[in-house]
PDB file of C-alpha atoms in Angstrom:
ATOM      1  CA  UNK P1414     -49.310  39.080  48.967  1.00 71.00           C
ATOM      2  CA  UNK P1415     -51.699  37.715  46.459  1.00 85.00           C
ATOM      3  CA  UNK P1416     -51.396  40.500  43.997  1.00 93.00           C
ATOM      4  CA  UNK P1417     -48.272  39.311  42.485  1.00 94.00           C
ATOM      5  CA  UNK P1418     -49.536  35.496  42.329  1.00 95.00           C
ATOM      6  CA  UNK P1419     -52.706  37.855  40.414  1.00 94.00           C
ATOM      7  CA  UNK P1420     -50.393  39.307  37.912  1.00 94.00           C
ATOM      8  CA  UNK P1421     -48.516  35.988  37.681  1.00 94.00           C
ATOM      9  CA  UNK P1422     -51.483  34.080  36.645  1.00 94.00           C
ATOM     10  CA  UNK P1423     -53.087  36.737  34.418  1.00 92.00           C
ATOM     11  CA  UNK P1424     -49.499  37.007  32.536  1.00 92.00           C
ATOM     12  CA  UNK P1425     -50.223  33.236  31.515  1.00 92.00           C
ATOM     13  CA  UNK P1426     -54.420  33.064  31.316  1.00 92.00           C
ATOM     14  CA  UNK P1427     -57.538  34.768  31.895  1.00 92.00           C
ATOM     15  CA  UNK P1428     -59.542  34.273  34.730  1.00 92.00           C
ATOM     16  CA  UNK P1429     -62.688  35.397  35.647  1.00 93.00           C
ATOM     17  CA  UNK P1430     -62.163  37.487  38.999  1.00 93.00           C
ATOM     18  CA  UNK P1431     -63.935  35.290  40.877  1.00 94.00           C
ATOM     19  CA  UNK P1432     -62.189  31.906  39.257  1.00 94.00           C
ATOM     20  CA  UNK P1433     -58.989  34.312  40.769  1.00 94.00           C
ATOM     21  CA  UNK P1434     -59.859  34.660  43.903  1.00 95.00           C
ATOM     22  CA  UNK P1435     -61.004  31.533  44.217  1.00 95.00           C
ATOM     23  CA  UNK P1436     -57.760  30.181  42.889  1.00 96.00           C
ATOM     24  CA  UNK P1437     -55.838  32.813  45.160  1.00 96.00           C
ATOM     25  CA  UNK P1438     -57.742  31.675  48.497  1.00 96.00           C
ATOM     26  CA  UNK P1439     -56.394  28.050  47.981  1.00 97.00           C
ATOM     27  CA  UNK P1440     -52.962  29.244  48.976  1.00 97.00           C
ATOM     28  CA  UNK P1441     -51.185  29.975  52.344  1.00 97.00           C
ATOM     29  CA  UNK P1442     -48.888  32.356  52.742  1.00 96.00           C
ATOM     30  CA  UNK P1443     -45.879  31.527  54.749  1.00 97.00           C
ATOM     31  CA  UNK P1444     -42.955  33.782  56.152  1.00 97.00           C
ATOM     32  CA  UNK P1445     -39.273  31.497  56.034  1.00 98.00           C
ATOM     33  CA  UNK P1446     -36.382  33.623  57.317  1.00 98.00           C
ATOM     34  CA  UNK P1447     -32.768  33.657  56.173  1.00 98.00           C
ATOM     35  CA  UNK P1448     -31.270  30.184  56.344  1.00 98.00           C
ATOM     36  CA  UNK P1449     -34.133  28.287  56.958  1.00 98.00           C
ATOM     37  CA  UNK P1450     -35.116  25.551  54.754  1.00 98.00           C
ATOM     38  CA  UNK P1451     -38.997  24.558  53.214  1.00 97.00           C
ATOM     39  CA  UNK P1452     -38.379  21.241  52.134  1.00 98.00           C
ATOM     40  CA  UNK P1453     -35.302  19.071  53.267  1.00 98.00           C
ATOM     41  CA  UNK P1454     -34.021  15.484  51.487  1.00 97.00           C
ATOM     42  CA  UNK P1455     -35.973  12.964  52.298  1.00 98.00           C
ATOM     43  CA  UNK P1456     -39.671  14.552  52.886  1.00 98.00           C
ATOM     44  CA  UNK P1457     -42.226  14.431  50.809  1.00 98.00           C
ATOM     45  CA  UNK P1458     -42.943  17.592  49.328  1.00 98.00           C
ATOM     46  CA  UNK P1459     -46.386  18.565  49.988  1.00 97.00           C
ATOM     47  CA  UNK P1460     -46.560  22.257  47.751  1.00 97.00           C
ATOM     48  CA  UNK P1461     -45.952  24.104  44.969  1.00 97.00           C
ATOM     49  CA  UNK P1462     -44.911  27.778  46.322  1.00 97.00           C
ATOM     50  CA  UNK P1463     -45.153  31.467  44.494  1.00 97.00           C
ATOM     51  CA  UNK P1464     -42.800  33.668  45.952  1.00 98.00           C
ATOM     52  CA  UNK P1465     -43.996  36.819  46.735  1.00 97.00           C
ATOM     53  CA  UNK P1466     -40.837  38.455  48.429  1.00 97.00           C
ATOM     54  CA  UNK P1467     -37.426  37.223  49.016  1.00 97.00           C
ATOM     55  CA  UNK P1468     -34.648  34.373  47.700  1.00 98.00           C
ATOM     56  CA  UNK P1469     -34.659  30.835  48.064  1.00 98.00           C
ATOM     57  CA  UNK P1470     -32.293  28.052  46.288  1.00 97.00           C
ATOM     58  CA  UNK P1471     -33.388  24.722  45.365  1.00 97.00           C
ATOM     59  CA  UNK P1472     -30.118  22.213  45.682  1.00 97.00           C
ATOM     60  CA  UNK P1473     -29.011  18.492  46.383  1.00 97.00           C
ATOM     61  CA  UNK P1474     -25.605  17.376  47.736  1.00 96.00           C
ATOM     62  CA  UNK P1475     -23.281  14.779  46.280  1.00 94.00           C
ATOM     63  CA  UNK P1476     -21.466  12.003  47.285  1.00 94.00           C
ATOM     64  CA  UNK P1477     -19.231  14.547  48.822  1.00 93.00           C
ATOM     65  CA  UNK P1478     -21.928  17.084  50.517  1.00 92.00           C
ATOM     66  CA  UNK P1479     -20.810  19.895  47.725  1.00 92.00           C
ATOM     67  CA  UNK P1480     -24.507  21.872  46.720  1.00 94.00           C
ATOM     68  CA  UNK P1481     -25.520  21.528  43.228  1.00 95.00           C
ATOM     69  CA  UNK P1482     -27.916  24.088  42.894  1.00 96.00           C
ATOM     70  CA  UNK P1483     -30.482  23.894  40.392  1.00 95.00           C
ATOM     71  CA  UNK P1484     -32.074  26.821  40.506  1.00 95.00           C
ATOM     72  CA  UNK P1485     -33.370  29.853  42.167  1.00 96.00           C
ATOM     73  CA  UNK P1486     -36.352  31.353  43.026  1.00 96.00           C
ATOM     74  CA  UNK P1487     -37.206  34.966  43.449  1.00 96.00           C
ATOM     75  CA  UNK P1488     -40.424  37.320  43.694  1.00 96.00           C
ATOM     76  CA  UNK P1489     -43.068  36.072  40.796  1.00 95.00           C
ATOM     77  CA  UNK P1490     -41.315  32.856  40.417  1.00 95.00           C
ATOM     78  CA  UNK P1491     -42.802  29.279  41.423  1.00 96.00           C
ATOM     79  CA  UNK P1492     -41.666  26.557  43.262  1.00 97.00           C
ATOM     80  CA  UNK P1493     -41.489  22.895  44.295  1.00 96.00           C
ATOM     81  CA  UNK P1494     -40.082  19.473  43.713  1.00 97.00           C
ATOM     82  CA  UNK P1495     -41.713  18.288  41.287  1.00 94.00           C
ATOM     83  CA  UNK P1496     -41.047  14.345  41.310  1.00 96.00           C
ATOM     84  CA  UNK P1497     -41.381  14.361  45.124  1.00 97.00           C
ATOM     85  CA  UNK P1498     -44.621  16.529  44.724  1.00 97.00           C
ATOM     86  CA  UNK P1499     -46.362  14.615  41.963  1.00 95.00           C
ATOM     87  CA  UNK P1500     -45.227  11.033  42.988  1.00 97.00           C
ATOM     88  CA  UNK P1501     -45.091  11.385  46.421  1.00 97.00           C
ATOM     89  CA  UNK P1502     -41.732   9.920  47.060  1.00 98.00           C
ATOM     90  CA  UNK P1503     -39.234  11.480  49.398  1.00 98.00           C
ATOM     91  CA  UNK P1504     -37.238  14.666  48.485  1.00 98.00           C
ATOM     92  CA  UNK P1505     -33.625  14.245  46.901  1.00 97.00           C
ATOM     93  CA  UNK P1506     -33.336  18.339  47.075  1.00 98.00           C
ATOM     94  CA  UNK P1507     -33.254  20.687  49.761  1.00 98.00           C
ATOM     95  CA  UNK P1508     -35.273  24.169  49.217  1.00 98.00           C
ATOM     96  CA  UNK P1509     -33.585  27.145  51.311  1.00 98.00           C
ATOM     97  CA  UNK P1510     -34.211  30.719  51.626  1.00 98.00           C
ATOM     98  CA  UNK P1511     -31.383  32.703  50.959  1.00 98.00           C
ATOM     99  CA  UNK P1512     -33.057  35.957  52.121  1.00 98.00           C
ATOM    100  CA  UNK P1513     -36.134  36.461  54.240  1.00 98.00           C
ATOM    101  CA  UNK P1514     -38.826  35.283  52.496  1.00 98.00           C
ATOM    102  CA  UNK P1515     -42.650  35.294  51.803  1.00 98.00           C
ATOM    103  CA  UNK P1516     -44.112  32.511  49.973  1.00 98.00           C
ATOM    104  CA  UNK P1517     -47.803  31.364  48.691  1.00 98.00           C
ATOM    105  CA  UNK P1518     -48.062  27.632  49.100  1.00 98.00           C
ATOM    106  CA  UNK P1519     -50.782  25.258  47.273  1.00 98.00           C
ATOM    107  CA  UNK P1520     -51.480  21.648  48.620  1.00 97.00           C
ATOM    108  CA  UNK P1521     -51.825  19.149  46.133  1.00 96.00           C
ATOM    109  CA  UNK P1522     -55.125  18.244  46.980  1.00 97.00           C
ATOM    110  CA  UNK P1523     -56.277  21.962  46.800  1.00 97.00           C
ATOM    111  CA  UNK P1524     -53.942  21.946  43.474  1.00 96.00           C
ATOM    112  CA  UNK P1525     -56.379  18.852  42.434  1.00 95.00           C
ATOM    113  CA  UNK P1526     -59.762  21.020  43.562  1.00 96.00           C
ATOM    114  CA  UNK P1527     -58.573  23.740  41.345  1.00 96.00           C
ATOM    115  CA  UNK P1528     -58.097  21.431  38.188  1.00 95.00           C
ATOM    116  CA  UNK P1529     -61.880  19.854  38.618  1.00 95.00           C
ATOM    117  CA  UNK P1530     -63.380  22.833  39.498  1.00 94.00           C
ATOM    118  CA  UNK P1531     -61.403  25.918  37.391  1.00 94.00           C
ATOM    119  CA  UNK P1532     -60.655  24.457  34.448  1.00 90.00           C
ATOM    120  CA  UNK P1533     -58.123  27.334  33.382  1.00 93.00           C
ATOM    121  CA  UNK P1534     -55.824  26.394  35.975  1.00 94.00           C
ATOM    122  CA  UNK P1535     -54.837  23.143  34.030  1.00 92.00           C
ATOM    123  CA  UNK P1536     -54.005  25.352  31.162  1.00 92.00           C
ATOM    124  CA  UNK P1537     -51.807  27.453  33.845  1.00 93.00           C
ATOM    125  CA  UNK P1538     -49.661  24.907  34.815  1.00 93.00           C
ATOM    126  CA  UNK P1539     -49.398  23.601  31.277  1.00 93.00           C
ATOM    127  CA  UNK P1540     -48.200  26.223  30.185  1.00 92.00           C
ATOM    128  CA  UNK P1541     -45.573  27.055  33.153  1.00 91.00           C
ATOM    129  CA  UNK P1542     -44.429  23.733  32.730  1.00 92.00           C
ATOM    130  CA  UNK P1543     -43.963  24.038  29.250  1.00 93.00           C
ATOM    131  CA  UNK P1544     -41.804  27.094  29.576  1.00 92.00           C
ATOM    132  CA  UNK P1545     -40.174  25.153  32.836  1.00 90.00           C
ATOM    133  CA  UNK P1546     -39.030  22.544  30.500  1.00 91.00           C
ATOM    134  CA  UNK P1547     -37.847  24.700  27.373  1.00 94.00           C
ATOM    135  CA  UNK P1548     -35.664  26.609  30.304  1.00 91.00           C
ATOM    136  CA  UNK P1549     -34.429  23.305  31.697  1.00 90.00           C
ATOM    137  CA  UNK P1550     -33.648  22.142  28.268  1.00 94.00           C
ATOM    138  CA  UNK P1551     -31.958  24.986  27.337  1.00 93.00           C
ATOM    139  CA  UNK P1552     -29.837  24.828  30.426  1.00 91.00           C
ATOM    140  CA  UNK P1553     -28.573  21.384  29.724  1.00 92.00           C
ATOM    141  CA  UNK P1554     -27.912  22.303  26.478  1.00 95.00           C
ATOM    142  CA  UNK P1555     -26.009  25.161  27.791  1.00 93.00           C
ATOM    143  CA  UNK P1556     -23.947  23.461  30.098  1.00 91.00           C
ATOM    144  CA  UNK P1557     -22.906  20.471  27.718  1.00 92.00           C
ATOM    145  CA  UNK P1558     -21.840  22.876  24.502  1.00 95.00           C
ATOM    146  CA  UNK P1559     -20.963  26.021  26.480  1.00 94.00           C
ATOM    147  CA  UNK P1560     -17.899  26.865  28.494  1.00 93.00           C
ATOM    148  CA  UNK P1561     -17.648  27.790  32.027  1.00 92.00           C
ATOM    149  CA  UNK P1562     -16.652  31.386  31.342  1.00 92.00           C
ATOM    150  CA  UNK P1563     -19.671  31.677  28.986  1.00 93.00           C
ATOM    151  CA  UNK P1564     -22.396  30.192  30.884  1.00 94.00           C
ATOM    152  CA  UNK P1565     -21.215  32.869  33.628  1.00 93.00           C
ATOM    153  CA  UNK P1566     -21.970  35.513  31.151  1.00 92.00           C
ATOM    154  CA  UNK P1567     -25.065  34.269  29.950  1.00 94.00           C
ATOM    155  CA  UNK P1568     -26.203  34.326  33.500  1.00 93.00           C
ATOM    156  CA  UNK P1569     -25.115  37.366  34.349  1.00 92.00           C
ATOM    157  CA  UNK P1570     -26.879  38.772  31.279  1.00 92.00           C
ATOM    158  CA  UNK P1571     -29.739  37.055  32.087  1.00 92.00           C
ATOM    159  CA  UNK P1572     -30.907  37.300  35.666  1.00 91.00           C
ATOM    160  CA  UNK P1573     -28.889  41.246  36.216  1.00 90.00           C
ATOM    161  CA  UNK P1574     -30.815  41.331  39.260  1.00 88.00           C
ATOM    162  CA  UNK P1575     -30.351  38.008  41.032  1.00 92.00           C
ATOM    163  CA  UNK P1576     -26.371  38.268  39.888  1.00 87.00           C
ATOM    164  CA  UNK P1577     -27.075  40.852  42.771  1.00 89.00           C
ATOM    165  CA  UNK P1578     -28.125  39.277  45.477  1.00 95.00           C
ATOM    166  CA  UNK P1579     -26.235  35.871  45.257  1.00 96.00           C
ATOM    167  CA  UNK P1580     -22.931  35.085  46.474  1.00 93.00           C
ATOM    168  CA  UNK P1581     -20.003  33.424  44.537  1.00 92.00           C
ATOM    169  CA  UNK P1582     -20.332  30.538  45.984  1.00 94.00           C
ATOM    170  CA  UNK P1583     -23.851  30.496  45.331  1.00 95.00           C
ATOM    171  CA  UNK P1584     -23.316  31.232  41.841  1.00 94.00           C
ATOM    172  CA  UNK P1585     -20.472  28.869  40.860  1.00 93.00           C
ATOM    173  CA  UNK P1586     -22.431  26.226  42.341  1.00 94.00           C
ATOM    174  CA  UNK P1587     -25.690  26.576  40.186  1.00 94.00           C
ATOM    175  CA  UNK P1588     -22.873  27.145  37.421  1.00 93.00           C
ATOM    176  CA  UNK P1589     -21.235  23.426  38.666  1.00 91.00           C
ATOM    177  CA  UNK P1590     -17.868  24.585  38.793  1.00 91.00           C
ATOM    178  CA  UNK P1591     -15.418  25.495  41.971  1.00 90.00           C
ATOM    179  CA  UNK P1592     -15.554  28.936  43.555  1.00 88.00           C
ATOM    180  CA  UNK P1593     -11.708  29.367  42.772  1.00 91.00           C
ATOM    181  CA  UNK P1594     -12.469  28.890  39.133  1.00 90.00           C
ATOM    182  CA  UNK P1595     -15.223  31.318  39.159  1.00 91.00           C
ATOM    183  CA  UNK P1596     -12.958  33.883  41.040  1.00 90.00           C
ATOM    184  CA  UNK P1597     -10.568  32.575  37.985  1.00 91.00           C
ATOM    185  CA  UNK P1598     -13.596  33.397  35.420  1.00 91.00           C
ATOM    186  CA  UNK P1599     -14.354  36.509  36.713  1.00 87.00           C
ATOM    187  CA  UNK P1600     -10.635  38.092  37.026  1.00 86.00           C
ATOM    188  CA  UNK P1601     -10.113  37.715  33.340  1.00 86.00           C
ATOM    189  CA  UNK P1602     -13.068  38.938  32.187  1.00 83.00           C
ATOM    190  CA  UNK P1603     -12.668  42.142  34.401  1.00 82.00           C
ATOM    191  CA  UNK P1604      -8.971  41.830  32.603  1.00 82.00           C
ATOM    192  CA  UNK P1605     -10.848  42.393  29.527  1.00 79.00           C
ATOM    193  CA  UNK P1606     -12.172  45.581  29.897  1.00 68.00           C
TER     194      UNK P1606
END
């Protein structure tokens, strides 16, 4: 399972093999079936997570229980809540697997060891976070110049794969629209072609 959290890490900075494995050992690796959920509202999250195999969704429910999914994560993609995890307050998102899933989890305090003691890793998470908030940015951005129908594209373009393996109502709710309007969306583009 620790291969792909090896490529993941080497994709972003080099480590010595030993800083990796060292690194690498700091994790454990957790199986979550279908439906089952890793963090719920109102814990405290206590990980960041590297998926290794599977689906999960990270949401919150309004006023009205309706999921707002923020996003998802899939094989080589990380993690967490990060305001519950760094501040230690309770959750306001629920983290689900959508499939069956394998995940590598880090503790903050091992998180902590691995900033005093491999200094690279600091520059790891700098730099995901940096590229977490450029694709956060661009997502608001996204969804308060773009239209409904567009945004659809874009994310169809953009994650082919996962477009796969979600549902429609999965999708029109990271999109923030109703599933009738996406069915809407979708039978006039296919009216297009």
């Amino acid at each position: 399972m620790t291969e792909l959290l090896k490529q993941n890490i080497t994709s972003h900075v080099s480590l010595s093999e030993d800083e990796t494995e060292i690194f690498c050992n700091l994790f454990q690796q957790n199986l979550i079936k279908k439906k089952n959920f890793l963090l719920k509202e109102g814990e405290v999250c206590k990980f960041e997570g590297f998926v290794t195999k599977g689906l999960f969704k990270v949401f919150h429910l309004d006023q009205n229980g309706v999921e707002q999914i923020l996003y998802f994560a899939a094989e080589n993609w990380w993690i967490t809540d990060i305001d519950s995890f760094t501040n230690e307050i309770p959750s306001q998102l629920f983290i689900e697997a959508i499939e069956d899933s394998e995940i590598l989890l880090i503790s903050k305090k091992d998180k902590e060891f691995a900033y005093e003691n491999l200094p690279k890793i600091e520059k790891l998470f700098r730099v995901m976070t940096q590229k977490t908030h450029a694709a956060l940015q661009r997502r608001m951005v996204d969804n308060l110049s773009k239209t409904a129908d567009q945004r659809y594209v874009d994310f169809i373009e953009k994650y082919p794969q996962l477009y796969q393996r979600l549902t429609n109502l999965q999708i029109a709710a990271y999109l923030g629209i109703s599933h009738e309007f996406l069915s809407r969306i979708r039978k006039k583009i296919i009216s297009k072609k």
